[in-house]
Coordinates of N, CA and C in Angstrom, one line a residue:
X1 N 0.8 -1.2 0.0 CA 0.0 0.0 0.0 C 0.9 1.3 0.0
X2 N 1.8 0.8 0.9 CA 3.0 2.4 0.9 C 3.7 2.8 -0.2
X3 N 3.8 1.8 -0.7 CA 4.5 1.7 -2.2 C 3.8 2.1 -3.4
X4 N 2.3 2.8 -3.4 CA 1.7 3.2 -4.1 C 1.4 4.3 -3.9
X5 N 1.7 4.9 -2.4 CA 1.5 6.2 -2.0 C 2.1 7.0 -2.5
X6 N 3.2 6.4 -2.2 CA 4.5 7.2 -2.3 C 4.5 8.2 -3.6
X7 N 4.8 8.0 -4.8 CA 4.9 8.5 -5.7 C 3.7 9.7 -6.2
X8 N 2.5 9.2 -5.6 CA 1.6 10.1 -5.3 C 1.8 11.4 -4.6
X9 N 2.4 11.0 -3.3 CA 3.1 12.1 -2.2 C 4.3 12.9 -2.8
X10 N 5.1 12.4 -3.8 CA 6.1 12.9 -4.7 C 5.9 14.0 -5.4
X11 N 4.6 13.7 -6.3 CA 4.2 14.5 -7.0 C 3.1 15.3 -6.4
X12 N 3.1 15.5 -5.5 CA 1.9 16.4 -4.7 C 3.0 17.3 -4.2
X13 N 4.2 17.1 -3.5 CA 4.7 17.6 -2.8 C 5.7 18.5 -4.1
X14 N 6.0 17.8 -5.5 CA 6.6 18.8 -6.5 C 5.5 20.2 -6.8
X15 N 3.9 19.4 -7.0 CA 3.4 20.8 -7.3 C 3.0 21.8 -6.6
X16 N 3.1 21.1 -5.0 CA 3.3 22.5 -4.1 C 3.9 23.2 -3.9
X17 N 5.7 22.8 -4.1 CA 6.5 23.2 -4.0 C 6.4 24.6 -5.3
X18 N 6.0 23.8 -6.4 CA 6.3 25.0 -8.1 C 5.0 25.5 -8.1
X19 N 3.7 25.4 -6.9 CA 2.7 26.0 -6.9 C 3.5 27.4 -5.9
X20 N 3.7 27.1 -5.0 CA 4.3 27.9 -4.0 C 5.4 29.2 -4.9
X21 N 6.1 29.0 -5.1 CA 6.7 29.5 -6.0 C 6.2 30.6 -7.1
X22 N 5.5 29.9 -7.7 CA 4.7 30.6 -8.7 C 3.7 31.6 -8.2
X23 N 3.3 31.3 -6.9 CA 2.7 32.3 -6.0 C 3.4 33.3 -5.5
X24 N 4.7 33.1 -5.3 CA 5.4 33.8 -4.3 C 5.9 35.1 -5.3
X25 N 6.1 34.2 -6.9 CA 6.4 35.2 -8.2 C 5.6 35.8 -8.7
X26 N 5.0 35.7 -8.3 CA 3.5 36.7 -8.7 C 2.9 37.8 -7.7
X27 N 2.9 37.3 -6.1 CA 2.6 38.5 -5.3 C 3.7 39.0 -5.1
X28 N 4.8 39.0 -5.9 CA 6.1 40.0 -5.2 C 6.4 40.5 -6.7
X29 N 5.5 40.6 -7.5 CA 5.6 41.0 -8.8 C 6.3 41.2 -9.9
X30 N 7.0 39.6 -9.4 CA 8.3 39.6 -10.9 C 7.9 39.2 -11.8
X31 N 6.4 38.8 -12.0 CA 6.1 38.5 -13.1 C 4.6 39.5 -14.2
X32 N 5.0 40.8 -13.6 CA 4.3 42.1 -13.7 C 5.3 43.1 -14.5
X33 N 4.7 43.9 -14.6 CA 5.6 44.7 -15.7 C 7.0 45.4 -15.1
X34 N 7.4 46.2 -16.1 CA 9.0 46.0 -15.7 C 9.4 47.1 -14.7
X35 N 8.2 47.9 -14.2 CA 8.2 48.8 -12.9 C 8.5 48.6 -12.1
X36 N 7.0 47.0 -11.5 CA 6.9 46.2 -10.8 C 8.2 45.2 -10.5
X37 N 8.9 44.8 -11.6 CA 10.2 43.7 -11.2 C 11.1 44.8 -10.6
X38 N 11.3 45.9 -11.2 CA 12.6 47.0 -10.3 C 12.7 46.9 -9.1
X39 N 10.8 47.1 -8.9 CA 10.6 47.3 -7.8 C 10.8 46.2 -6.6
X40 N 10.9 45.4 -7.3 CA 10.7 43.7 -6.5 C 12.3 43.5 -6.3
X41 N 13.1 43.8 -7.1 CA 14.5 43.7 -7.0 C 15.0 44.3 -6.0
X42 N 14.6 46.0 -5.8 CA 14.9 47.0 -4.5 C 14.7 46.2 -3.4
X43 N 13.4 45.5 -3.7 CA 13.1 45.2 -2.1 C 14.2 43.9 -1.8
X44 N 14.1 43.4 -2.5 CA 14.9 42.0 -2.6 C 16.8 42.2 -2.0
X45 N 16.8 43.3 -2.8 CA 18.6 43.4 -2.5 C 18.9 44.2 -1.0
X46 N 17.7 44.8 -0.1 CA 17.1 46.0 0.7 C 17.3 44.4 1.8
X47 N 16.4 43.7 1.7 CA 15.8 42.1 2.6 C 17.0 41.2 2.5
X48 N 17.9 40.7 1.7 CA 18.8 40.0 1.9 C 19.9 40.2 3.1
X49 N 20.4 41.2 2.6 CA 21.5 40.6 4.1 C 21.2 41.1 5.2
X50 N 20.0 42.0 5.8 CA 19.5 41.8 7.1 C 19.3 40.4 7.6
X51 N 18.6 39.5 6.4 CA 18.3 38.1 6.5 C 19.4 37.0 6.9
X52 N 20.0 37.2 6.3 CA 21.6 36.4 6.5 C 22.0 36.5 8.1
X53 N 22.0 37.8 8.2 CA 22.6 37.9 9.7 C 21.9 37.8 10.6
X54 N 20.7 37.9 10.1 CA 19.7 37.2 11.6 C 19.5 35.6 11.9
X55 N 20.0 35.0 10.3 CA 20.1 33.6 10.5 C 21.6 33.6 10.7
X56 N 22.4 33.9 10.4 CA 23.9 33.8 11.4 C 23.7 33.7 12.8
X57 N 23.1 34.7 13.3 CA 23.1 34.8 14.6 C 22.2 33.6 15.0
X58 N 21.0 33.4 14.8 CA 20.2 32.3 15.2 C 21.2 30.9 15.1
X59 N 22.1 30.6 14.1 CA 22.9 29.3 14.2 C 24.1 29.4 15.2
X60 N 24.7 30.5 15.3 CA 25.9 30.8 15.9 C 27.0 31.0 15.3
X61 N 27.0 31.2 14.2 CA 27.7 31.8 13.3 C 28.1 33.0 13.2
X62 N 29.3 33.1 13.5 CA 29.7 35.0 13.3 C 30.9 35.2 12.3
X63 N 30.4 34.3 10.9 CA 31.8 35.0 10.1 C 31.3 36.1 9.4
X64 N 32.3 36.7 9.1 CA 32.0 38.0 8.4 C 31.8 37.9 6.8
X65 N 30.4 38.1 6.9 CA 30.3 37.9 5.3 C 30.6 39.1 3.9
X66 N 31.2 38.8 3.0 CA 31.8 39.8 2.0 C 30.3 40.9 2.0
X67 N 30.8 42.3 1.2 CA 29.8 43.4 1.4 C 29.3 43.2 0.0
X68 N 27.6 43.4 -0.4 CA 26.9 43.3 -1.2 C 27.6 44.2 -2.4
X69 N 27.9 43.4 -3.6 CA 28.5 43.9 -4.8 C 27.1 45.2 -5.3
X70 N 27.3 46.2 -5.3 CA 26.4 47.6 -6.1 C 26.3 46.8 -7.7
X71 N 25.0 46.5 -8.2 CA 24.5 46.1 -9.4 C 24.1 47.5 -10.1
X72 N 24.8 47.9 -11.2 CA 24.6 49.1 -11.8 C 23.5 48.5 -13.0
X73 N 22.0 48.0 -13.0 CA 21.6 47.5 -13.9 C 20.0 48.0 -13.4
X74 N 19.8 48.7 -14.2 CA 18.2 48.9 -14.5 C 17.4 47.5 -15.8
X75 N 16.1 47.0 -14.8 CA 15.5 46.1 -15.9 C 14.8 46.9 -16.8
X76 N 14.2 48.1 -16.8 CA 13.1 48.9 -16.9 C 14.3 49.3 -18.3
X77 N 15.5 49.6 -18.4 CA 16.0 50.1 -19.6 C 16.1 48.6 -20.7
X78 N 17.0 48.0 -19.6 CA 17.5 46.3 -20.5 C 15.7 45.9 -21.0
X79 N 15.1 45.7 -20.4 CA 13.7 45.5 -20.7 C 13.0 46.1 -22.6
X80 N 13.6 47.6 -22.5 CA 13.5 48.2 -23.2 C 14.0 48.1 -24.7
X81 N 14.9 47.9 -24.1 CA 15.9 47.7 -25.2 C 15.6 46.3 -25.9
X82 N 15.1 45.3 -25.2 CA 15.3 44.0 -26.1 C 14.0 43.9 -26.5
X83 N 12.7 44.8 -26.2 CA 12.0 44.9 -26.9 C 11.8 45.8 -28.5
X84 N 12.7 46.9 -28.6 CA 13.3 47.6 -29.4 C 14.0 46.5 -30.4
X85 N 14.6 45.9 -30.3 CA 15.6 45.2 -31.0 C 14.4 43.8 -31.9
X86 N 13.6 43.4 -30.5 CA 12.6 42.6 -31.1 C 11.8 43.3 -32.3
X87 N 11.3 43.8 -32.3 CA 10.3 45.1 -32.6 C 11.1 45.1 -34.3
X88 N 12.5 45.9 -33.9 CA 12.9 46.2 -35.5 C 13.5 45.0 -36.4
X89 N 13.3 43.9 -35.0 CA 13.7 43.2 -36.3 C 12.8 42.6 -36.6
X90 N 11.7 42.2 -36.8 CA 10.5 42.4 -37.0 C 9.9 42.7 -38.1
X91 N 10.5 43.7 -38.0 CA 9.9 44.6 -39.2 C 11.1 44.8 -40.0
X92 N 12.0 44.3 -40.1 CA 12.9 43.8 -41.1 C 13.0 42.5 -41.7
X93 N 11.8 42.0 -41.1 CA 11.8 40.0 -41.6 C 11.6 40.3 -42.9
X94 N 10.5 41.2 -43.2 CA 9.8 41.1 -44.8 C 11.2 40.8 -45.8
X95 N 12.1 42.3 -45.4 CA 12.8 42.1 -46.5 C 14.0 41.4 -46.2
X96 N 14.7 40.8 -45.4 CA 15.3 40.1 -45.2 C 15.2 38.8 -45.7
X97 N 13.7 38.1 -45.9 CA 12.8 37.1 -46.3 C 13.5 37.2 -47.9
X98 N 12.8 38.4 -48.2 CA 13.5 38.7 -49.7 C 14.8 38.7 -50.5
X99 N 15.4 39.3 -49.1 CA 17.2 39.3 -49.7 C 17.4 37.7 -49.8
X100 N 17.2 37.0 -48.7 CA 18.0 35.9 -48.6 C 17.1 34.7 -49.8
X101 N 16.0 35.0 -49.8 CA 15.0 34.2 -51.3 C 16.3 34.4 -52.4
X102 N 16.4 35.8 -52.9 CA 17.4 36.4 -53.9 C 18.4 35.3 -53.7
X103 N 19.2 35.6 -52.4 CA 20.3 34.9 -52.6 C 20.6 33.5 -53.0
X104 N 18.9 32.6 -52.6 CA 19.1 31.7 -52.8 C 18.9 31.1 -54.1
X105 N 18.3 31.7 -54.7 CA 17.9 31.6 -56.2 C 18.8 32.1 -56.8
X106 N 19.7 32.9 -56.5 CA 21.1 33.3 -57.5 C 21.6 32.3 -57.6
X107 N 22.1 31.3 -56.1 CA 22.9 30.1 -56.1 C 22.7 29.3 -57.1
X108 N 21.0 28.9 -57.1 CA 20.7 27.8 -57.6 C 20.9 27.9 -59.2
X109 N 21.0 29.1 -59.2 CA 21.4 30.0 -61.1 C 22.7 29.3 -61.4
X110 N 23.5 30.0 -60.5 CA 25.1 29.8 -60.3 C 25.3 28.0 -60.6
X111 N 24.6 27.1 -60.0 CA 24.7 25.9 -60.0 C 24.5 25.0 -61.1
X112 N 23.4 26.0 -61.9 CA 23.0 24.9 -63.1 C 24.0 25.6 -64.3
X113 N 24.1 26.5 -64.3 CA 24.9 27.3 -64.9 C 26.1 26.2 -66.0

């Protein structure tokens, strides 16, 4: 009987786990527009190492941990940008579609040639 459970409890316990998650990325709004993620990062890099050191202290741990590296990165621009990039290239398929048709029909010229 245990031996049938089991795998059941496996997979109950995977989708809670990536249910949990998917919760946790959604009310902390990294999966919201690119305001909302900035914003989610501030608080995130703000909450880490108070975090750390209150669990140091709770284990008994007192080494001194290296100082948070300064991340010079806005998502809200990078965001921007690879939508821009998406966007024009996009609207370059048409002819690009065209150029490279050309080219390939030159070849096939070139070949029977």
């Amino acid at each position: 009987m245990a031996v049938r459970i089991l795998p059941v409890v496996r997979l109950a316990t995977k989708v809670t786990i990536a249910g949990g998650a998917l919760y946790v990325a959604c009310d902390s709004g990294l999966l919201g527009s690119s305001e909302q993620g900035s914003a989610a990062l501030g608080k995130a890099q703000a909450a880490i190492p108070p975090a750390i050191q209150e669990w140091m202290k709770y284990f008994g741990l007192e080494a001194q941990l290296p100082t948070m590296p300064k991340i010079e990165f806005s998502p809200v621009e990078a965001w921007n940008s690879g939508v821009r990039w998406t966007i024009s290239t996009l609207s370059e398929a048409p002819t690009k579609a065209t150029e490279y048709s050309n080219q390939g029909l030159q070849y096939l010229k070139d070949l029977t040639k």
